Short mmCIF file of C-alpha atoms in Angstrom, two decimals:
data_model
loop_
_atom_site.label_atom_id
_atom_site.label_comp_id
_atom_site.label_asym_id
_atom_site.label_seq_id
_atom_site.Cartn_x
_atom_site.Cartn_y
_atom_site.Cartn_z
CA MET A 21 117.36 171.95 124.94
CA GLN A 22 120.51 173.38 124.78
CA GLN A 23 120.06 175.21 122.06
CA ARG A 24 117.66 178.24 122.80
CA PRO A 25 120.09 179.60 125.39
CA ALA A 26 122.46 179.89 122.86
CA LEU A 27 120.30 181.45 120.34
CA GLY A 28 118.91 184.22 122.80
CA ARG A 29 123.06 184.70 123.57
CA GLY A 30 122.85 185.10 119.22
CA GLY A 31 119.86 187.84 119.69
CA VAL A 32 121.54 189.58 122.42
CA ALA A 33 125.11 190.80 120.78
CA SER A 34 123.26 191.35 117.58
CA PHE A 35 120.53 194.31 119.57
CA VAL A 36 124.05 195.30 121.39
CA PHE A 37 125.97 195.27 117.70
CA SER A 38 123.22 197.13 115.49
CA LEU A 39 122.55 199.53 118.56
CA CYS A 40 126.76 201.18 118.26
CA ALA A 41 126.24 201.20 115.13
CA PHE A 42 122.94 203.16 114.77
CA LEU A 43 124.52 206.01 117.43
CA TYR A 44 127.72 206.56 115.75
CA ILE A 45 126.75 206.64 112.37
CA THR A 46 125.31 209.27 110.68
CA ASN A 47 125.37 209.00 106.63
CA LEU A 48 122.34 207.82 105.23
CA ASN A 49 125.19 206.06 103.45
CA ASP A 50 127.28 204.05 106.37
CA GLN A 51 123.61 203.56 107.90
CA ILE A 52 123.26 201.47 104.77
CA ILE A 53 125.69 199.57 104.85
CA ALA A 54 126.48 199.02 108.64
CA SER A 55 122.92 198.19 107.97
CA ILE A 56 123.49 195.54 105.87
CA VAL A 57 126.53 194.31 107.74
CA ALA A 58 124.58 194.61 111.05
CA GLY A 59 122.82 192.19 109.22
CA ALA A 60 124.65 189.35 108.11
CA PHE A 61 126.21 190.21 111.53
CA CYS A 62 123.28 188.98 112.43
CA LEU A 63 123.14 185.78 110.58
CA LEU A 64 125.98 184.83 111.48
CA ILE A 65 125.38 185.00 114.74
CA CYS A 66 122.02 183.22 114.60
CA TYR A 67 124.03 180.35 112.15
CA ILE A 68 127.21 179.32 114.56
CA ALA A 69 124.59 179.06 117.50
CA SER A 70 121.72 177.21 116.33
CA GLU A 71 124.30 174.87 114.26
CA ARG A 72 126.88 174.46 117.42
CA PRO A 73 125.50 171.38 118.59
CA ASN A 74 124.18 169.90 114.94
CA SER A 75 127.76 170.14 114.92
CA GLU A 76 128.51 167.80 118.41
CA SER A 77 125.52 165.17 117.28
CA ALA A 78 127.21 164.91 113.48
CA ARG A 79 130.10 164.36 115.12
CA ALA A 80 129.14 161.94 117.55
CA LEU A 81 126.85 160.23 115.11
CA THR A 82 130.10 159.39 113.08
CA ALA A 83 131.66 158.47 116.38
CA LEU A 84 128.25 155.74 116.53
CA GLY A 85 128.51 154.48 112.94
CA ASP A 86 132.32 153.73 113.82
CA ARG A 87 131.60 151.81 116.42
CA LEU A 88 128.85 150.52 115.11
CA LEU A 89 130.97 149.31 111.60
CA ALA A 90 133.19 148.04 114.71
CA VAL A 91 131.33 144.83 114.79
CA GLU A 92 132.44 144.01 111.54
CA ASP A 93 135.51 143.18 113.36
CA GLY A 94 134.05 140.70 115.35
CA ASP A 95 133.84 143.22 118.17
CA LEU A 96 131.08 143.49 120.49
CA VAL A 97 132.44 144.32 123.80
CA SER A 98 133.55 148.15 123.42
CA PRO A 99 130.74 150.20 125.17
CA PRO A 100 129.76 153.82 122.57
CA PRO A 101 131.90 155.90 122.06
CA ALA A 102 131.94 159.40 124.85
CA ILE A 103 130.84 161.75 122.99
CA VAL A 104 127.58 159.97 122.29
CA ARG A 105 126.78 159.76 125.66
CA GLN A 106 127.73 163.43 125.73
CA ASN A 107 125.13 164.98 123.22
CA MET A 108 122.76 161.91 122.75
CA PRO A 109 122.15 159.52 126.12
CA LYS A 110 119.63 157.63 125.29
CA LEU A 111 120.85 156.44 121.65
CA ALA A 112 123.84 155.66 124.12
CA ALA A 113 121.90 153.17 126.50
CA ALA A 114 120.06 151.40 123.61
CA VAL A 115 122.63 150.22 121.77
CA ASP A 116 124.20 149.25 124.73
CA THR A 117 121.17 146.95 125.35
CA LEU A 118 121.71 145.93 121.39
CA PHE A 119 125.39 144.66 122.16
CA ALA A 120 124.36 142.91 125.17
CA GLU A 121 121.04 140.95 122.94
CA VAL A 122 122.79 139.81 120.72
CA ARG A 123 125.64 138.89 123.02
CA ALA A 124 123.20 137.07 125.07
CA SER A 125 121.54 135.86 121.77
CA ILE A 126 124.93 134.11 120.23
CA GLU A 127 126.02 132.63 123.01
CA ASN A 128 122.30 130.72 123.21
CA ALA A 129 123.22 129.82 119.19
CA GLN A 130 126.37 128.72 120.91
CA ALA A 131 125.51 126.76 123.27
CA LEU A 132 121.90 124.98 120.72
CA GLY A 133 125.55 124.33 117.97
CA MET A 134 127.27 121.88 120.58
CA TYR A 135 123.84 120.47 122.40
CA ASP A 136 120.80 118.13 121.17
CA PRO A 137 118.07 120.39 121.65
CA VAL A 138 116.27 116.52 122.95
CA THR A 139 118.51 114.70 124.71
CA SER A 140 120.32 117.76 126.07
CA LEU A 141 124.16 115.92 125.91
CA PRO A 142 126.61 116.94 123.96
CA ASN A 143 125.77 116.75 119.56
CA ARG A 144 128.46 115.61 117.05
CA LEU A 145 129.86 118.78 116.95
CA HIS A 146 131.04 119.01 120.46
CA PHE A 147 131.76 115.14 120.63
CA ARG A 148 134.47 115.42 118.31
CA SER A 149 136.27 118.43 119.43
CA GLU A 150 136.00 117.77 123.28
CA ALA A 151 136.91 114.00 122.41
CA ASP A 152 140.06 115.32 119.95
CA LYS A 153 141.41 117.00 122.51
CA LEU A 154 141.35 114.03 125.54
CA LEU A 155 143.22 111.75 122.82
CA GLY A 156 145.64 114.88 122.24
CA GLY A 157 145.98 115.23 125.96
CA ALA A 158 146.84 111.13 126.47
CA ALA A 159 149.14 109.94 128.30
CA ALA A 160 152.19 108.19 125.64
CA GLY A 161 151.01 104.33 125.91
CA SER A 162 147.88 104.76 127.53
CA SER A 163 144.87 103.42 126.18
CA CYS A 164 140.58 105.04 125.41
CA ALA A 165 138.18 103.30 123.54
CA MET A 166 135.08 104.39 121.71
CA LEU A 167 131.41 102.67 122.12
CA PHE A 168 129.44 103.24 119.48
CA VAL A 169 125.41 102.46 120.63
CA ASP A 170 122.47 102.31 118.31
CA LEU A 171 118.86 101.32 119.63
CA ASP A 172 117.28 98.26 118.21
CA ARG A 173 113.80 98.28 116.97
CA PHE A 174 113.71 102.45 117.68
CA LYS A 175 111.84 102.94 113.99
CA MET A 176 108.83 100.73 115.22
CA VAL A 177 108.68 103.39 117.99
CA ASN A 178 108.75 106.18 116.21
CA ASP A 179 105.79 104.39 113.65
CA SER A 180 103.43 103.34 116.01
CA LEU A 181 103.27 105.70 118.84
CA GLY A 182 105.23 109.10 116.54
CA HIS A 183 107.76 111.34 117.02
CA ALA A 184 107.12 112.89 119.74
CA ARG A 185 107.05 109.76 122.09
CA GLY A 186 109.90 108.66 120.52
CA ASP A 187 111.58 111.95 121.67
CA GLN A 188 111.03 110.96 125.13
CA LEU A 189 111.96 106.95 124.31
CA LEU A 190 115.34 109.34 124.03
CA ILE A 191 115.69 111.40 126.68
CA MET A 192 114.81 107.71 128.72
CA VAL A 193 118.12 105.95 126.66
CA ALA A 194 119.74 109.36 127.82
CA ASN A 195 119.15 108.93 130.93
CA ARG A 196 120.26 105.41 131.80
CA LEU A 197 123.57 106.23 130.28
CA ARG A 198 124.25 109.14 132.40
CA VAL A 199 123.37 106.85 135.51
CA VAL A 200 125.67 104.22 133.49
CA VAL A 201 128.54 106.85 133.01
CA THR A 202 127.96 108.52 136.62
CA ALA A 203 128.33 104.62 138.28
CA GLU A 204 131.87 104.35 136.02
CA VAL A 205 132.99 106.74 137.60
CA ALA A 206 132.34 106.32 141.06
CA GLU A 207 134.42 103.23 140.46
CA GLY A 208 137.45 104.29 138.57
CA PRO A 209 139.92 106.83 139.23
CA GLY A 210 139.83 107.83 135.58
CA LYS A 211 138.62 111.32 133.32
CA ARG A 212 134.61 111.33 133.32
CA PRO A 213 133.68 109.83 130.11
CA LEU A 214 132.39 111.35 127.02
CA LEU A 215 128.43 111.31 125.87
CA ALA A 216 126.56 112.06 123.37
CA ARG A 217 124.50 111.53 120.90
CA LEU A 218 125.73 111.82 117.47
CA ALA A 219 122.33 111.14 115.31
CA GLY A 220 118.65 109.62 115.52
CA ASP A 221 119.12 106.70 117.73
CA GLU A 222 123.08 106.49 117.38
CA PHE A 223 124.87 107.22 121.16
CA THR A 224 128.30 107.29 121.36
CA LEU A 225 130.79 107.49 124.70
CA PHE A 226 133.87 108.19 125.09
CA PHE A 227 136.77 106.79 127.70
CA PRO A 228 140.19 109.00 127.43
CA GLU A 229 141.54 106.41 130.46
CA ILE A 230 140.43 102.30 130.02
CA THR A 231 142.60 100.08 131.96
CA SER A 232 141.86 96.95 129.55
CA VAL A 233 139.40 96.16 126.97
CA SER A 234 137.92 93.83 129.88
CA ASP A 235 136.68 96.78 131.65
CA VAL A 236 135.04 98.31 128.15
CA GLU A 237 133.66 95.40 127.21
CA ARG A 238 131.94 94.87 130.61
CA VAL A 239 130.67 98.61 130.03
CA ALA A 240 129.53 97.47 126.86
CA ARG A 241 127.57 94.79 128.74
CA ARG A 242 126.51 96.96 131.07
CA ILE A 243 124.76 99.57 128.34
CA ALA A 244 123.76 96.81 126.77
CA LEU A 245 121.61 95.34 129.72
CA ALA A 246 120.37 98.36 131.33
CA ILE A 247 118.88 99.29 127.98
CA SER A 248 117.01 96.04 127.66
CA GLU A 249 115.48 96.84 130.28
CA PRO A 250 111.78 97.37 129.66
CA PHE A 251 110.74 100.93 129.41
CA GLU A 252 107.50 103.09 130.66
CA LEU A 253 106.24 105.99 127.91
CA TYR A 254 103.05 106.84 128.52
CA GLY A 255 100.94 104.35 129.45
CA HIS A 256 103.01 101.76 126.68
CA SER A 257 105.76 98.89 128.04
CA VAL A 258 108.73 100.15 126.04
CA ASP A 259 111.05 97.03 124.83
CA ILE A 260 114.28 97.64 122.52
CA GLY A 261 117.72 97.16 122.99
CA ALA A 262 121.25 98.92 121.86
CA SER A 263 124.55 97.33 119.56
CA ILE A 264 127.28 98.43 120.59
CA GLY A 265 130.63 98.65 118.81
CA VAL A 266 133.57 98.51 120.79
CA ALA A 267 137.45 100.56 119.63
CA ILE A 268 140.49 100.98 120.85
CA SER A 269 143.04 102.88 120.81
CA PRO A 270 146.05 103.02 119.96
CA ASP A 271 145.03 99.14 118.52
CA HIS A 272 141.82 100.38 116.38
CA GLY A 273 142.66 103.77 116.01
CA SER A 274 144.67 106.71 116.84
CA SER A 275 142.67 109.66 116.15
CA ILE A 276 139.23 110.05 116.94
CA GLU A 277 138.03 109.68 113.38
CA SER A 278 139.82 106.15 112.62
CA LEU A 279 138.13 105.63 116.05
CA MET A 280 133.95 106.60 115.56
CA ARG A 281 134.52 104.02 112.56
CA ALA A 282 136.36 101.12 113.86
CA ALA A 283 133.36 101.47 116.77
CA ASP A 284 130.50 102.01 113.87
CA ILE A 285 131.23 99.18 111.90
CA ALA A 286 131.31 97.06 115.33
CA MET A 287 128.42 97.80 115.70
CA TYR A 288 126.55 97.02 111.95
CA ARG A 289 128.18 93.32 113.44
CA ALA A 290 126.47 93.66 116.83
CA LYS A 291 123.75 94.01 115.05
CA ALA A 292 123.43 91.93 111.86
CA LEU A 293 124.04 88.84 114.87
CA GLY A 294 120.84 89.27 116.51
CA GLY A 295 121.12 93.41 118.51
CA GLY A 296 121.24 93.70 122.40
CA GLN A 297 124.55 92.99 122.77
CA HIS A 298 128.39 94.42 122.11
CA CYS A 299 131.37 93.78 119.64
CA LEU A 300 135.00 94.56 119.78
CA PHE A 301 136.01 95.39 116.41
CA ASN A 302 139.23 93.29 115.18
CA ASP A 303 140.67 92.34 111.97
CA GLU A 304 138.81 89.73 110.59
CA LEU A 305 135.58 93.70 110.47
CA ALA A 306 138.52 95.42 109.01
CA ALA A 307 139.16 92.83 106.48
CA ASP A 308 135.75 92.01 106.01
CA HIS A 309 134.64 96.17 105.96
CA GLN A 310 137.75 96.45 103.08
CA ARG A 311 135.96 93.85 101.08
CA LYS A 312 132.40 95.53 100.82
CA ILE A 313 134.40 98.66 100.41
CA ASP A 314 136.14 96.43 96.96
CA ILE A 315 133.17 95.81 96.57
CA GLU A 316 131.03 98.76 96.32
CA LYS A 317 133.85 100.76 94.48
CA ALA A 318 133.22 97.51 91.41
CA LEU A 319 129.74 97.46 91.47
CA THR A 320 129.44 100.82 90.42
CA GLU A 321 131.10 99.85 87.25
CA ALA A 322 130.72 96.42 86.57
CA VAL A 323 127.03 97.38 84.93
CA GLN A 324 128.10 100.48 82.69
CA ARG A 325 131.13 97.00 82.17
CA GLY A 326 128.63 94.57 81.51
CA GLU A 327 129.86 92.01 84.10
CA PHE A 328 126.77 90.85 84.20
CA VAL A 329 125.54 87.83 83.02
CA LEU A 330 122.04 85.79 83.61
CA ALA A 331 121.99 81.98 84.30
CA TYR A 332 119.27 79.97 83.87
CA GLN A 333 118.71 76.55 86.35
CA PRO A 334 114.66 74.21 85.37
CA GLN A 335 111.86 73.54 87.31
CA LEU A 336 110.58 70.26 87.19
CA SER A 337 107.24 69.03 88.14
CA LEU A 338 108.30 65.34 90.29
CA VAL A 339 104.49 64.49 89.53
CA THR A 340 104.97 64.21 85.25
CA GLY A 341 108.36 65.30 85.04
CA GLU A 342 107.87 67.44 82.43
CA LEU A 343 110.34 71.29 82.07
CA VAL A 344 107.27 73.75 84.71
CA GLY A 345 110.06 77.09 84.90
CA THR A 346 113.39 78.19 84.97
CA GLU A 347 114.65 81.18 87.60
CA ALA A 348 117.05 83.67 86.00
CA LEU A 349 119.87 83.09 87.92
CA LEU A 350 122.35 86.13 88.74
CA ARG A 351 125.91 85.83 87.94
CA TRP A 352 128.31 88.69 87.96
CA ASN A 353 131.65 87.77 86.14
CA HIS A 354 134.23 89.80 87.92
CA PRO A 355 137.54 90.92 86.54
CA ARG A 356 140.32 89.63 89.16
CA ASP A 357 138.25 86.79 91.17
CA GLY A 358 136.17 85.12 88.12
CA LEU A 359 132.51 84.41 88.59
CA CYS A 360 130.65 85.81 91.73
CA LEU A 361 127.62 84.21 93.10
CA PRO A 362 124.73 86.27 94.53
CA GLY A 363 125.06 85.75 97.19
CA SER A 364 128.79 88.08 98.30
CA PHE A 365 127.92 91.18 96.06
CA ILE A 366 123.63 91.13 96.53
CA PRO A 367 124.06 92.21 100.06
CA VAL A 368 126.53 94.96 99.26
CA ALA A 369 124.54 95.97 96.89
CA GLU A 370 121.00 96.36 99.05
CA SER A 371 122.50 97.98 101.51
CA THR A 372 124.45 100.77 99.15
CA GLY A 373 121.35 101.04 97.27
CA LEU A 374 123.32 99.47 93.88
CA ILE A 375 120.47 97.09 93.32
CA SER A 376 118.50 99.78 92.07
CA GLU A 377 120.29 99.67 88.97
CA ILE A 378 121.95 96.32 88.77
CA GLY A 379 117.67 95.05 88.74
CA ASP A 380 116.73 97.83 85.61
CA TRP A 381 119.55 95.72 84.57
CA VAL A 382 118.22 92.33 84.51
CA ILE A 383 114.71 93.67 83.97
CA GLY A 384 116.38 94.53 80.61
CA GLU A 385 118.19 91.62 79.98
CA ILE A 386 114.94 89.71 80.81
CA SER A 387 112.99 91.70 78.59
CA ALA A 388 115.04 91.76 76.06
CA THR A 389 116.04 87.58 75.93
CA LEU A 390 112.63 86.66 76.96
CA GLY A 391 110.80 88.60 73.18
CA ASN A 392 113.49 86.99 71.42
CA TRP A 393 112.24 83.17 72.98
CA HIS A 394 107.95 84.68 72.39
CA ARG A 395 109.17 85.39 68.79
CA ASP A 396 111.71 82.39 68.31
CA GLY A 397 108.08 79.90 69.95
CA PHE A 398 109.94 79.63 72.67
CA ASP A 399 107.52 80.78 75.10
CA ARG A 400 108.92 79.25 78.76
CA ARG A 401 107.97 81.14 82.27
CA VAL A 402 110.77 82.39 83.91
CA ALA A 403 110.92 83.60 87.98
CA PHE A 404 113.88 86.35 88.50
CA ASN A 405 113.90 88.59 92.02
CA VAL A 406 112.35 91.67 92.38
CA SER A 407 114.63 93.03 94.97
CA PRO A 408 112.29 95.22 97.71
CA ARG A 409 114.68 98.25 97.26
CA GLN A 410 113.34 98.31 93.93
CA LEU A 411 109.42 98.12 95.97
CA ASP A 412 110.01 101.19 97.07
CA ARG A 413 110.09 103.18 93.71
CA VAL A 414 107.16 103.57 93.11
CA ASP A 415 107.61 103.87 89.73
CA PHE A 416 109.16 100.02 89.34
CA PHE A 417 105.94 98.49 88.34
CA SER A 418 104.96 100.85 85.47
CA ARG A 419 109.45 100.61 84.21
CA LEU A 420 108.78 96.98 84.30
CA ARG A 421 105.47 96.93 82.75
CA HIS A 422 107.01 98.87 79.84
CA ALA A 423 110.15 96.94 79.04
CA LEU A 424 108.48 93.57 78.56
CA ALA A 425 105.55 95.08 76.47
CA ASP A 426 108.54 97.10 74.55
CA ASN A 427 109.63 93.70 73.61
CA GLY A 428 106.47 91.82 72.91
CA VAL A 429 107.22 89.67 75.93
CA PRO A 430 103.20 88.14 77.33
CA LEU A 431 103.25 88.25 81.08
CA SER A 432 102.38 84.83 80.79
CA MET A 433 106.42 83.26 80.52
CA VAL A 434 107.04 86.59 83.26
CA GLU A 435 107.13 85.39 87.34
CA LEU A 436 108.10 87.65 89.84
CA GLU A 437 109.69 86.19 93.24
CA PHE A 438 109.48 88.08 96.08
CA THR A 439 111.62 87.54 100.01
CA GLU A 440 108.99 86.60 102.43
CA THR A 441 110.30 89.89 104.77
CA ALA A 442 109.36 91.69 101.63
CA ALA A 443 106.21 90.85 101.06
CA MET A 444 104.88 90.46 104.35
CA ARG A 445 105.97 93.90 105.00
CA ALA A 446 104.40 95.27 101.87
CA SER A 447 102.58 98.44 101.62
CA GLU A 448 98.42 97.85 100.03
CA ALA A 449 99.78 100.08 96.55
CA VAL A 450 102.48 96.92 96.52
CA VAL A 451 99.75 95.12 96.90
CA VAL A 452 97.24 95.79 93.93
CA GLU A 453 100.01 96.83 91.64
CA ILE A 454 101.48 92.57 92.81
CA ALA A 455 97.61 92.18 91.94
CA ALA A 456 97.38 93.74 89.13
CA LEU A 457 99.81 91.89 87.17
CA ARG A 458 99.00 88.33 88.40
CA ALA A 459 95.60 89.36 86.89
CA ASP A 460 96.96 89.82 83.53
CA GLY A 461 98.96 87.25 83.75
CA VAL A 462 102.11 87.26 85.69
CA ARG A 463 102.85 84.34 88.29
CA ILE A 464 103.64 85.69 91.39
CA SER A 465 105.83 84.14 94.01
CA ILE A 466 107.74 83.22 97.70
CA ASP A 467 111.02 82.24 97.03
CA ASP A 468 113.58 81.87 100.62
CA PHE A 469 110.57 80.87 102.82
CA GLY A 470 111.23 79.66 105.55
CA THR A 471 114.37 82.94 107.20
CA GLY A 472 111.74 85.24 107.06
CA TYR A 473 109.05 86.80 108.98
CA SER A 474 105.28 85.78 107.92
CA ASN A 475 101.96 86.70 109.00
CA LEU A 476 99.52 83.37 108.26
CA SER A 477 97.12 86.20 107.62
CA ARG A 478 99.07 87.92 105.40
CA LEU A 479 100.40 85.15 103.78
CA ARG A 480 96.70 83.91 103.17
CA THR A 481 95.64 87.43 101.19
CA LEU A 482 98.82 88.02 98.64
CA PRO A 483 97.99 86.90 95.16
CA LEU A 484 100.01 84.86 95.10
CA ASP A 485 101.15 80.77 93.13
CA ARG A 486 104.00 79.84 94.67
CA VAL A 487 105.86 79.58 97.65
CA LYS A 488 109.84 77.99 97.55
CA LEU A 489 111.05 76.70 100.54
CA ASP A 490 114.29 77.75 101.29
CA PRO A 491 117.59 75.29 101.08
CA SER A 492 118.07 75.55 104.61
CA LEU A 493 115.02 73.53 105.36
CA ILE A 494 116.11 70.54 103.70
CA ALA A 495 119.14 70.04 103.32
CA ASP A 496 119.07 67.57 106.40
CA ILE A 497 116.15 66.10 105.70
CA GLU A 498 117.72 62.78 104.66
CA GLN A 499 119.72 62.33 108.10
CA SER A 500 117.41 64.26 110.73
CA GLU A 501 113.51 63.36 111.45
CA ARG A 502 112.86 66.96 113.40
CA ALA A 503 113.65 68.69 109.92
CA ARG A 504 111.95 66.22 108.05
CA VAL A 505 108.75 67.10 110.73
CA ILE A 506 109.40 70.71 110.15
CA VAL A 507 109.46 71.17 105.92
CA GLN A 508 106.48 68.54 106.18
CA ALA A 509 104.51 70.83 108.26
CA VAL A 510 106.12 74.10 106.34
CA ILE A 511 104.22 72.11 103.50
CA GLN A 512 100.47 71.79 104.79
CA LEU A 513 100.74 74.95 105.97
CA ILE A 514 101.66 76.92 102.19
CA LYS A 515 98.92 73.94 101.08
CA GLY A 516 96.64 75.76 103.52
CA VAL A 517 96.63 78.94 101.47
CA ASP A 518 96.47 76.86 98.18
CA CYS A 519 99.60 78.16 96.39
CA GLU A 520 102.65 75.63 94.42
CA ILE A 521 105.25 74.18 96.72
CA VAL A 522 109.01 74.82 95.48
CA ALA A 523 112.13 73.27 97.42
CA GLU A 524 115.36 75.04 95.86
CA ALA A 525 118.78 73.75 96.46
CA VAL A 526 117.79 69.35 96.18
CA GLU A 527 121.46 68.60 95.46
CA THR A 528 120.49 64.51 96.07
CA SER A 529 117.79 62.28 94.71
CA ALA A 530 116.57 60.75 98.45
CA GLN A 531 116.30 64.66 99.02
CA ALA A 532 113.10 64.19 95.62
CA ASP A 533 111.62 61.10 97.22
CA ILE A 534 111.90 62.33 100.35
CA LEU A 535 109.83 65.44 98.92
CA ARG A 536 107.51 63.37 96.58
CA ALA A 537 106.11 61.59 99.77
CA MET A 538 105.89 64.93 101.57
CA GLY A 539 103.68 66.71 98.53
CA CYS A 540 106.79 68.52 97.68
CA HIS A 541 105.76 68.32 93.86
CA THR A 542 107.76 70.94 92.28
CA ILE A 543 111.61 71.18 92.59
CA GLN A 544 115.27 73.09 91.38
CA GLY A 545 118.16 71.83 91.81
CA PHE A 546 121.71 69.47 90.84
CA VAL A 547 120.22 66.64 91.02
CA PHE A 548 118.58 66.94 87.78
CA ALA A 549 120.44 70.05 86.35
CA GLU A 550 122.59 73.63 87.49
CA PRO A 551 122.09 76.51 85.62
CA MET A 552 123.39 77.65 81.52
CA PHE A 553 123.69 80.13 80.60
CA GLU A 554 121.26 80.76 77.68
CA ASP A 555 122.79 78.79 74.63
CA GLU A 556 123.65 76.19 77.25
CA TYR A 557 119.98 76.34 78.62
CA LEU A 558 118.47 76.75 75.48
CA GLY A 559 120.43 73.01 74.00
CA TRP A 560 119.52 71.58 77.57
CA THR A 561 115.69 72.24 76.56
CA ARG A 562 116.19 70.89 72.80
CA ASP A 563 117.33 67.11 74.91
CA ALA A 564 116.02 66.78 77.23
CA GLY A 565 112.65 67.70 75.92
CA SER A 566 109.17 66.88 78.17
CA SER A 567 110.76 64.15 79.95
CA ARG A 568 113.29 64.76 81.86
CA ILE A 569 112.99 62.96 84.98
CA VAL A 570 114.45 62.09 88.16
CA ALA A 571 115.49 58.75 88.58
#
């Protein structure tokens, strides 16, 4: 619209100039020259008239481009330049709207990045930032407290009711924790505690001011009680609990990171004690945690350094007196601590996943040993433990079969031992693989029976040959009538599923006699043979022949 008046004024000026030229110039040549000059002038006038507004637009666009490039420096606030508003008001308005929407999106993204989308509590990042500020602002000589809350049995809710229901449960847990925090604020003059959800089913509370450790433990007990109350979830009554770790500053750490680590360690101790309770961090936990770290570090190199060895402990029939089997037991020849029994390092290997690498070594070592024995005509069956972690590997059974086949080991020389819990929780696919091995000659045993959870119906349908009583069951059978009643009941139960019974850790002849009378006819223990390394074991079997009998 601005361009048309400018062109009109340019046309009038060209007309006037041309008229004057032709009125005063009479010579033809001069007329020609004047016509050319007048035409050129007309072109110049029209060009200026038409290009002037375009030049303004170009300058406005250049200014707008400079403004947009300022976004690289984080400028999302400054308005479009005035020249843009004058020459392109609609474009300037659109840029204002765009910047406003971008600022709103960034603010929303920052909010989402600082809060948990399920519970609307601060997330780990926000918690760390705010807790650092609170700890840094604490008065000299004051104490702070960190509480780690981990839900017990939450995974069962997710598995049975689904993740959507699990999220609803997390919201309800967060609300109960808010109630506890609000009550604490109402009861005391201190600063408001900081409540957050770290991840999964883990929550944390930070108290920037505490009057005493006993007050913090009271809060921990209140939280445990609040979470232990049943939750009504879409027609289901859900019972969970909470394991709570407590750490105090500056006794257990002077930074948020060290306090979180201490509270986390204490929480795992509370969970190991059965859950539904709290545990205060202390020097014993710190030493135990450091020991686990040292073991984990040493275990990562133990296989490569060849520090593991196998010991073999015979199993004896109380009916015939014959050697009816052998168990291969893992030993760690620690470079500093000497020969270590499995109980001192297997739990750490299980928790860190190193058990898979150790299990691979055991399979390789046993396969090579049994292959040599078979070629020498010594076809003695050997049992060894399989870790639940190994069962989680989809290629475990194929790797086991290949290792045995590569060493020429008949499957009849192999016995696999699974813990009671692992056997009960085994998937149908794993049970099928176990049954296939059993059909091919491998014997299958449940180890440490009586310490885990058994589904009697599942026990009856599992492909089993033997059940080994846990040593804790028979430890007191000489002195305790109650212990004898329990062992007798377990033996009858095992007989009911048509399995052979094996008693481990039999240390005295009196224990062996009681077990024989109860119907347990196979024993393993110091009463007749300790675990031995291969050369000693082979010599022992040659000397023992087939008549080694417990007195």
